[in-house]
PDB file of C-alpha atoms and ligand atoms in Angstrom:
ATOM      1  CA  UNK A   1       0.333  -0.128   0.041  1.00 97.00           C
ATOM      2  CA  UNK A   2       1.678   3.159  -1.487  1.00 97.00           C
ATOM      3  CA  UNK A   3      -0.379   6.650   0.078  1.00 97.00           C
ATOM      4  CA  UNK A   4       0.593   9.986  -1.674  1.00 96.00           C
ATOM      5  CA  UNK A   5       0.577  11.355  -5.159  1.00 94.00           C
ATOM      6  CA  UNK A   6       4.424  13.034  -5.399  1.00 93.00           C
ATOM      7  CA  UNK A   7       7.800  11.634  -7.020  1.00 93.00           C
ATOM      8  CA  UNK A   8       8.557   9.496  -3.826  1.00 94.00           C
ATOM      9  CA  UNK A   9       4.837   7.785  -3.914  1.00 96.00           C
ATOM     10  CA  UNK A  10       4.714   6.815  -7.875  1.00 97.00           C
ATOM     11  CA  UNK A  11       8.510   6.315  -7.906  1.00 97.00           C
ATOM     12  CA  UNK A  12       8.170   3.763  -5.516  1.00 97.00           C
ATOM     13  CA  UNK A  13       5.459   2.167  -6.789  1.00 97.00           C
ATOM     14  CA  UNK A  14       6.377   1.935  -9.628  1.00 97.00           C
ATOM     15  CA  UNK A  15       9.878   0.389  -7.992  1.00 97.00           C
ATOM     16  CA  UNK A  16       7.949  -2.521  -6.570  1.00 97.00           C
ATOM     17  CA  UNK A  17       5.328  -2.918  -9.419  1.00 95.00           C
ATOM     18  CA  UNK A  18       7.582  -6.532 -10.156  1.00 92.00           C
ATOM     19  CA  UNK A  19       8.369  -7.555  -6.682  1.00 94.00           C
ATOM     20  CA  UNK A  20       5.308  -6.830  -4.696  1.00 95.00           C
ATOM     21  CA  UNK A  21       2.373  -9.483  -4.707  1.00 95.00           C
ATOM     22  CA  UNK A  22      -0.150  -6.808  -5.155  1.00 96.00           C
ATOM     23  CA  UNK A  23       0.353  -2.661  -5.183  1.00 97.00           C
ATOM     24  CA  UNK A  24      -2.085  -0.123  -4.605  1.00 98.00           C
ATOM     25  CA  UNK A  25      -1.834   3.571  -4.473  1.00 97.00           C
ATOM     26  CA  UNK A  26      -3.965   5.582  -2.502  1.00 97.00           C
ATOM     27  CA  UNK A  27      -3.827   8.942  -3.696  1.00 97.00           C
ATOM     28  CA  UNK A  28      -6.742  11.716  -2.838  1.00 95.00           C
ATOM     29  CA  UNK A  29      -7.094  13.137  -6.438  1.00 94.00           C
ATOM     30  CA  UNK A  30      -6.942  12.070 -10.035  1.00 93.00           C
ATOM     31  CA  UNK A  31      -3.633  14.100 -10.825  1.00 93.00           C
ATOM     32  CA  UNK A  32      -0.257  12.698  -9.947  1.00 94.00           C
ATOM     33  CA  UNK A  33       2.174  15.828  -8.831  1.00 90.00           C
ATOM     34  CA  UNK A  34       4.959  13.388  -9.996  1.00 92.00           C
ATOM     35  CA  UNK A  35       6.908  14.239 -13.012  1.00 92.00           C
ATOM     36  CA  UNK A  36       5.184  13.784 -16.392  1.00 94.00           C
ATOM     37  CA  UNK A  37       6.868  10.133 -17.674  1.00 95.00           C
ATOM     38  CA  UNK A  38       6.492   8.541 -14.143  1.00 95.00           C
ATOM     39  CA  UNK A  39       2.916   9.669 -13.991  1.00 95.00           C
ATOM     40  CA  UNK A  40       2.244   8.044 -17.402  1.00 96.00           C
ATOM     41  CA  UNK A  41       4.187   4.985 -16.450  1.00 97.00           C
ATOM     42  CA  UNK A  42       2.138   4.760 -13.487  1.00 97.00           C
ATOM     43  CA  UNK A  43      -0.820   4.623 -15.242  1.00 97.00           C
ATOM     44  CA  UNK A  44       0.703   2.007 -17.438  1.00 97.00           C
ATOM     45  CA  UNK A  45       1.153  -0.592 -14.922  1.00 97.00           C
ATOM     46  CA  UNK A  46      -2.187   0.465 -13.931  1.00 97.00           C
ATOM     47  CA  UNK A  47      -3.371  -0.408 -17.031  1.00 97.00           C
ATOM     48  CA  UNK A  48      -1.903  -3.729 -17.206  1.00 96.00           C
ATOM     49  CA  UNK A  49      -3.313  -4.727 -13.729  1.00 95.00           C
ATOM     50  CA  UNK A  50       0.283  -4.592 -11.957  1.00 96.00           C
ATOM     51  CA  UNK A  51      -0.702  -1.265  -9.962  1.00 97.00           C
ATOM     52  CA  UNK A  52      -4.365  -0.664  -8.639  1.00 97.00           C
ATOM     53  CA  UNK A  53      -5.164   3.208  -8.172  1.00 97.00           C
ATOM     54  CA  UNK A  54      -7.300   3.879  -5.063  1.00 97.00           C
ATOM     55  CA  UNK A  55      -8.557   7.582  -5.987  1.00 96.00           C
ATOM     56  CA  UNK A  56      -9.765   9.326  -4.883  1.00 96.00           C
ATOM     57  CA  UNK A  57      -9.312   8.327  -1.446  1.00 97.00           C
ATOM     58  CA  UNK A  58      -7.459   9.006   1.591  1.00 96.00           C
ATOM     59  CA  UNK A  59      -5.969   7.280   4.810  1.00 96.00           C
ATOM     60  CA  UNK A  60      -8.184   6.643   7.301  1.00 97.00           C
ATOM     61  CA  UNK A  61      -7.177   4.238   9.566  1.00 97.00           C
ATOM     62  CA  UNK A  62      -5.315   1.334  10.157  1.00 97.00           C
ATOM     63  CA  UNK A  63      -6.014  -2.528  11.099  1.00 97.00           C
ATOM     64  CA  UNK A  64      -3.869  -4.148  12.816  1.00 96.00           C
ATOM     65  CA  UNK A  65      -2.609  -6.501  15.592  1.00 95.00           C
ATOM     66  CA  UNK A  66      -0.257  -4.297  17.120  1.00 92.00           C
ATOM     67  CA  UNK A  67       2.911  -5.723  15.330  1.00 93.00           C
ATOM     68  CA  UNK A  68       1.693  -6.032  11.810  1.00 96.00           C
ATOM     69  CA  UNK A  69      -0.507  -4.420   9.509  1.00 97.00           C
ATOM     70  CA  UNK A  70      -3.811  -6.069   8.127  1.00 97.00           C
ATOM     71  CA  UNK A  71      -5.458  -4.068   6.331  1.00 97.00           C
ATOM     72  CA  UNK A  72      -5.973   0.017   5.529  1.00 97.00           C
ATOM     73  CA  UNK A  73      -9.626   1.910   6.141  1.00 97.00           C
ATOM     74  CA  UNK A  74      -9.545   4.513   3.288  1.00 97.00           C
ATOM     75  CA  UNK A  75     -12.170   7.094   3.130  1.00 97.00           C
ATOM     76  CA  UNK A  76     -13.233   9.952  -0.257  1.00 95.00           C
ATOM     77  CA  UNK A  77     -14.512  13.101   1.618  1.00 92.00           C
ATOM     78  CA  UNK A  78     -18.194  12.208   1.294  1.00 94.00           C
ATOM     79  CA  UNK A  79     -17.681   9.411   3.539  1.00 93.00           C
ATOM     80  CA  UNK A  80     -17.022   6.141   1.828  1.00 96.00           C
ATOM     81  CA  UNK A  81     -15.346   4.099   2.690  1.00 97.00           C
ATOM     82  CA  UNK A  82     -13.052   0.970   1.940  1.00 97.00           C
ATOM     83  CA  UNK A  83     -11.144  -1.741   3.327  1.00 97.00           C
ATOM     84  CA  UNK A  84      -8.022  -3.387   1.664  1.00 97.00           C
ATOM     85  CA  UNK A  85      -5.803  -5.717   3.037  1.00 97.00           C
ATOM     86  CA  UNK A  86      -2.169  -4.842   3.523  1.00 97.00           C
ATOM     87  CA  UNK A  87       0.981  -5.933   4.516  1.00 97.00           C
ATOM     88  CA  UNK A  88       2.933  -2.691   4.332  1.00 97.00           C
ATOM     89  CA  UNK A  89       2.208   0.810   4.122  1.00 97.00           C
ATOM     90  CA  UNK A  90       4.009   3.629   2.910  1.00 97.00           C
ATOM     91  CA  UNK A  91       3.144   7.117   3.045  1.00 95.00           C
ATOM     92  CA  UNK A  92       4.711   9.854   1.228  1.00 94.00           C
ATOM     93  CA  UNK A  93       3.393  13.528   2.487  1.00 89.00           C
ATOM     94  CA  UNK A  94       6.219  15.174   1.386  1.00 80.00           C
ATOM     95  CA  UNK A  95       8.868  16.262   3.983  1.00 74.00           C
ATOM     96  CA  UNK A  96       8.077  19.155   6.933  1.00 72.00           C
ATOM     97  CA  UNK A  97      11.395  20.867   7.409  1.00 69.00           C
ATOM     98  CA  UNK A  98      11.858  21.546  11.418  1.00 79.00           C
ATOM     99  CA  UNK A  99      14.913  23.639  12.756  1.00 85.00           C
ATOM    100  CA  UNK A 100      14.293  23.324  16.278  1.00 87.00           C
ATOM    101  CA  UNK A 101      16.723  25.250  18.295  1.00 91.00           C
ATOM    102  CA  UNK A 102      18.182  26.131  14.989  1.00 90.00           C
ATOM    103  CA  UNK A 103      15.418  28.703  14.467  1.00 89.00           C
ATOM    104  CA  UNK A 104      16.880  30.679  17.402  1.00 90.00           C
ATOM    105  CA  UNK A 105      20.346  31.167  16.903  1.00 92.00           C
ATOM    106  CA  UNK A 106      19.813  34.607  15.298  1.00 93.00           C
ATOM    107  CA  UNK A 107      20.377  33.220  11.542  1.00 96.00           C
ATOM    108  CA  UNK A 108      17.789  34.950  10.040  1.00 95.00           C
ATOM    109  CA  UNK A 109      16.285  31.490   9.224  1.00 93.00           C
ATOM    110  CA  UNK A 110      12.785  31.668   7.173  1.00 90.00           C
ATOM    111  CA  UNK A 111      10.616  28.984   5.948  1.00 86.00           C
ATOM    112  CA  UNK A 112      12.836  26.769   6.906  1.00 87.00           C
ATOM    113  CA  UNK A 113      16.415  28.508   4.941  1.00 93.00           C
ATOM    114  CA  UNK A 114      18.899  30.390   6.574  1.00 96.00           C
ATOM    115  CA  UNK A 115      20.298  33.227   3.744  1.00 97.00           C
ATOM    116  CA  UNK A 116      24.045  32.418   3.235  1.00 98.00           C
ATOM    117  CA  UNK A 117      26.760  34.114   1.070  1.00 98.00           C
ATOM    118  CA  UNK A 118      26.643  31.060  -1.824  1.00 96.00           C
ATOM    119  CA  UNK A 119      30.982  31.667  -2.482  1.00 97.00           C
ATOM    120  CA  UNK A 120      31.806  30.446   1.318  1.00 97.00           C
ATOM    121  CA  UNK A 121      28.620  29.206   2.845  1.00 98.00           C
ATOM    122  CA  UNK A 122      28.793  31.544   5.581  1.00 98.00           C
ATOM    123  CA  UNK A 123      25.769  32.685   7.233  1.00 97.00           C
ATOM    124  CA  UNK A 124      25.444  36.105   9.050  1.00 96.00           C
ATOM    125  CA  UNK A 125      26.558  34.494  12.247  1.00 95.00           C
ATOM    126  CA  UNK A 126      31.058  34.592  12.534  1.00 95.00           C
ATOM    127  CA  UNK A 127      32.229  30.912  12.083  1.00 95.00           C
ATOM    128  CA  UNK A 128      28.955  29.672  11.556  1.00 96.00           C
ATOM    129  CA  UNK A 129      28.197  28.100   7.945  1.00 97.00           C
ATOM    130  CA  UNK A 130      25.417  26.478   6.210  1.00 97.00           C
ATOM    131  CA  UNK A 131      24.820  24.140   3.359  1.00 98.00           C
ATOM    132  CA  UNK A 132      22.441  22.140   1.709  1.00 96.00           C
ATOM    133  CA  UNK A 133      18.402  22.954   1.460  1.00 94.00           C
ATOM    134  CA  UNK A 134      18.322  24.660   4.507  1.00 94.00           C
ATOM    135  CA  UNK A 135      21.354  27.227   2.772  1.00 96.00           C
ATOM    136  CA  UNK A 136      19.499  29.723   0.644  1.00 97.00           C
ATOM    137  CA  UNK A 137      20.667  32.330  -2.151  1.00 97.00           C
ATOM    138  CA  UNK A 138      19.208  33.544  -4.869  1.00 96.00           C
ATOM    139  CA  UNK A 139      18.324  31.274  -7.911  1.00 96.00           C
ATOM    140  CA  UNK A 140      19.334  27.974  -5.353  1.00 97.00           C
ATOM    141  CA  UNK A 141      18.785  24.311  -6.871  1.00 96.00           C
ATOM    142  CA  UNK A 142      17.650  22.369  -4.523  1.00 94.00           C
ATOM    143  CA  UNK A 143      20.143  19.578  -5.074  1.00 96.00           C
ATOM    144  CA  UNK A 144      22.224  17.083  -4.141  1.00 97.00           C
ATOM    145  CA  UNK A 145      25.118  18.023  -6.209  1.00 97.00           C
ATOM    146  CA  UNK A 146      24.568  21.761  -5.461  1.00 97.00           C
ATOM    147  CA  UNK A 147      24.758  20.288  -1.722  1.00 97.00           C
ATOM    148  CA  UNK A 148      28.344  18.840  -2.219  1.00 97.00           C
ATOM    149  CA  UNK A 149      29.508  21.549  -3.973  1.00 97.00           C
ATOM    150  CA  UNK A 150      28.823  23.881  -1.441  1.00 98.00           C
ATOM    151  CA  UNK A 151      30.010  22.048   1.059  1.00 97.00           C
ATOM    152  CA  UNK A 152      33.635  22.352  -0.221  1.00 95.00           C
ATOM    153  CA  UNK A 153      33.024  26.044  -0.752  1.00 96.00           C
ATOM    154  CA  UNK A 154      32.066  25.774   3.149  1.00 98.00           C
ATOM    155  CA  UNK A 155      35.181  23.678   4.172  1.00 96.00           C
ATOM    156  CA  UNK A 156      37.941  25.899   2.312  1.00 95.00           C
ATOM    157  CA  UNK A 157      36.429  29.105   3.770  1.00 96.00           C
ATOM    158  CA  UNK A 158      35.582  27.553   7.623  1.00 97.00           C
ATOM    159  CA  UNK A 159      39.355  26.656   7.340  1.00 96.00           C
ATOM    160  CA  UNK A 160      40.626  30.051   7.564  1.00 94.00           C
ATOM    161  CA  UNK A 161      38.080  30.404  10.036  1.00 96.00           C
ATOM    162  CA  UNK A 162      39.725  27.176  11.689  1.00 96.00           C
ATOM    163  CA  UNK A 163      43.270  28.094  11.071  1.00 96.00           C
ATOM    164  CA  UNK A 164      43.482  31.820  10.491  1.00 95.00           C
ATOM    165  CA  UNK A 165      47.514  31.671  10.119  1.00 96.00           C
ATOM    166  CA  UNK A 166      47.791  28.747   7.458  1.00 94.00           C
ATOM    167  CA  UNK A 167      47.463  29.039   4.140  1.00 92.00           C
ATOM    168  CA  UNK A 168      45.411  26.472   2.500  1.00 89.00           C
ATOM    169  CA  UNK A 169      47.324  24.674  -0.580  1.00 87.00           C
ATOM    170  CA  UNK A 170      44.565  23.539  -2.900  1.00 85.00           C
ATOM    171  CA  UNK A 171      44.581  19.739  -3.846  1.00 85.00           C
ATOM    172  CA  UNK A 172      43.195  17.376  -6.076  1.00 89.00           C
ATOM    173  CA  UNK A 173      42.398  13.694  -4.833  1.00 86.00           C
ATOM    174  CA  UNK A 174      43.397  12.268  -8.373  1.00 90.00           C
ATOM    175  CA  UNK A 175      46.964  13.785  -7.735  1.00 87.00           C
ATOM    176  CA  UNK A 176      47.137  14.468  -3.918  1.00 86.00           C
ATOM    177  CA  UNK A 177      45.329  11.177  -2.690  1.00 87.00           C
ATOM    178  CA  UNK A 178      42.400  10.778  -0.474  1.00 85.00           C
ATOM    179  CA  UNK A 179      43.778  11.401   3.428  1.00 79.00           C
ATOM    180  CA  UNK A 180      43.745   8.717   5.449  1.00 81.00           C
ATOM    181  CA  UNK A 181      42.808   9.364   9.336  1.00 77.00           C
ATOM    182  CA  UNK A 182      45.142   7.454  11.911  1.00 74.00           C
ATOM    183  CA  UNK A 183      43.202   6.052  14.551  1.00 67.00           C
TER     184      UNK A 183
HETATM  185  C1  FAD B 201      11.199  13.393  -3.874  1.00 76.78           C
HETATM  186  C2  FAD B 201      12.756  14.040  -3.937  1.00 76.78           C
HETATM  187  C3  FAD B 201      13.893  13.477  -5.108  1.00 76.78           C
HETATM  188  C4  FAD B 201      15.121  14.410  -5.458  1.00 76.78           C
HETATM  189  N1  FAD B 201      15.226  14.122  -6.202  1.00 76.78           N
HETATM  190  C5  FAD B 201      16.607  14.282  -5.861  1.00 76.78           C
HETATM  191  C6  FAD B 201      17.426  13.708  -7.414  1.00 76.78           C
HETATM  192  O1  FAD B 201      16.988  12.937  -8.106  1.00 76.78           O
HETATM  193  N2  FAD B 201      18.885  13.931  -7.603  1.00 76.78           N
HETATM  194  C7  FAD B 201      18.975  15.346  -6.623  1.00 76.78           C
HETATM  195  O2  FAD B 201      20.167  15.738  -6.954  1.00 76.78           O
HETATM  196  N3  FAD B 201      18.449  16.217  -5.637  1.00 76.78           N
HETATM  197  C8  FAD B 201      17.043  14.954  -5.595  1.00 76.78           C
HETATM  198  N4  FAD B 201      16.403  15.753  -4.495  1.00 76.78           N
HETATM  199  C9  FAD B 201      16.895  16.401  -3.738  1.00 76.78           C
HETATM  200  C10 FAD B 201      17.870  16.362  -2.428  1.00 76.78           C
HETATM  201  O3  FAD B 201      17.277  15.289  -1.509  1.00 76.78           O
HETATM  202  C11 FAD B 201      18.026  17.466  -1.791  1.00 76.78           C
HETATM  203  O4  FAD B 201      18.659  18.268  -2.306  1.00 76.78           O
HETATM  204  C12 FAD B 201      18.984  16.704  -0.601  1.00 76.78           C
HETATM  205  O5  FAD B 201      18.811  15.460   0.065  1.00 76.78           O
HETATM  206  C13 FAD B 201      19.863  17.820   0.505  1.00 76.78           C
HETATM  207  O6  FAD B 201      20.705  17.240   1.489  1.00 76.78           O
HETATM  208  P1  FAD B 201      20.688  18.036   2.848  1.00 76.78           P
HETATM  209  O7  FAD B 201      22.049  17.037   3.450  1.00 76.78           O
HETATM  210  O8  FAD B 201      21.175  19.046   2.430  1.00 76.78           O
HETATM  211  O9  FAD B 201      19.288  17.965   3.667  1.00 76.78           O
HETATM  212  P2  FAD B 201      18.541  16.554   4.172  1.00 76.78           P
HETATM  213  O10 FAD B 201      18.988  15.479   2.695  1.00 76.78           O
HETATM  214  O11 FAD B 201      17.409  17.056   4.104  1.00 76.78           O
HETATM  215  O12 FAD B 201      19.235  16.022   5.543  1.00 76.78           O
HETATM  216  C14 FAD B 201      18.642  17.084   6.643  1.00 76.78           C
HETATM  217  C15 FAD B 201      18.876  16.299   7.484  1.00 76.78           C
HETATM  218  O13 FAD B 201      18.854  16.493   8.739  1.00 76.78           O
HETATM  219  C16 FAD B 201      17.989  16.137   9.512  1.00 76.78           C
HETATM  220  N5  FAD B 201      17.374  17.513  10.516  1.00 76.78           N
HETATM  221  C17 FAD B 201      16.595  18.942  10.279  1.00 76.78           C
HETATM  222  N6  FAD B 201      16.342  19.358  11.090  1.00 76.78           N
HETATM  223  C18 FAD B 201      17.020  18.624  12.204  1.00 76.78           C
HETATM  224  C19 FAD B 201      17.229  19.587  13.103  1.00 76.78           C
HETATM  225  N7  FAD B 201      16.384  20.573  13.898  1.00 76.78           N
HETATM  226  N8  FAD B 201      18.358  18.757  13.948  1.00 76.78           N
HETATM  227  C20 FAD B 201      19.019  17.491  13.604  1.00 76.78           C
HETATM  228  N9  FAD B 201      19.314  17.076  12.472  1.00 76.78           N
HETATM  229  C21 FAD B 201      17.987  17.682  11.443  1.00 76.78           C
HETATM  230  C22 FAD B 201      17.016  15.715   8.463  1.00 76.78           C
HETATM  231  O14 FAD B 201      15.676  14.710   9.391  1.00 76.78           O
HETATM  232  C23 FAD B 201      17.520  15.138   7.666  1.00 76.78           C
HETATM  233  O15 FAD B 201      18.015  14.144   7.796  1.00 76.78           O
HETATM  234  C24 FAD B 201      15.019  15.074  -3.993  1.00 76.78           C
HETATM  235  C25 FAD B 201      14.573  15.845  -3.142  1.00 76.78           C
HETATM  236  C26 FAD B 201      13.116  15.047  -2.926  1.00 76.78           C
HETATM  237  C27 FAD B 201      12.061  15.493  -2.305  1.00 76.78           C
END
């Protein structure tokens, strides 16, 4: 049983279509937010009987013995109810960004994003750097690749904070090798 209509829900449904005995995708509306190609693939698999689309339903309750799931109860907005036997439920309802105490660090966090200098990852607090999805600047792309590049920028900038008296000699692991830490 897979709940949701975004990329994660659709990707998992497609990935499991060949190995799961049965897959039901519960979604509250006809349109999927997932990429058009994967949504089209989902509908192909549904037409081929490999995936059951449970639309327009939402999760209402779970049945089980406290240890194992037995069934999922789904409902429409009008209150129509279905009980579907299930062994596993994967729910994909998006990510909630909760910064917790970081919100109180005075970094100007807004909607889970901390403004940074994109060339260094430096926040408004000296010595505090932010990289990855949490770091914001104009035209930011929230991608793994971006996060890795930002990590390199921030590490170089942080080196100067940690070792103000040492020059940083830029090297590539291709030629200098990967540093091995003695344990
Ligand atoms: C459905 C989906 C598909 C994606 N596909 C791609 C893709 O194909 N290619 C690509 O490049 N990018 C993709 N991305 C984007 C990519 O996942 C992100 O850009 C990347 O994961 C960001 O890495 P991060 O380390 O900055 O943040 P995250 O991966 O979000 O990691 C942050 C971590 O911090 C933890 N955390 C949060 N708050 C606190 C706190 N207060 N204290 C302690 N820990 C905390 C979180 O639990 C989480 O583990 C996708 C994103 C989504 C949602």
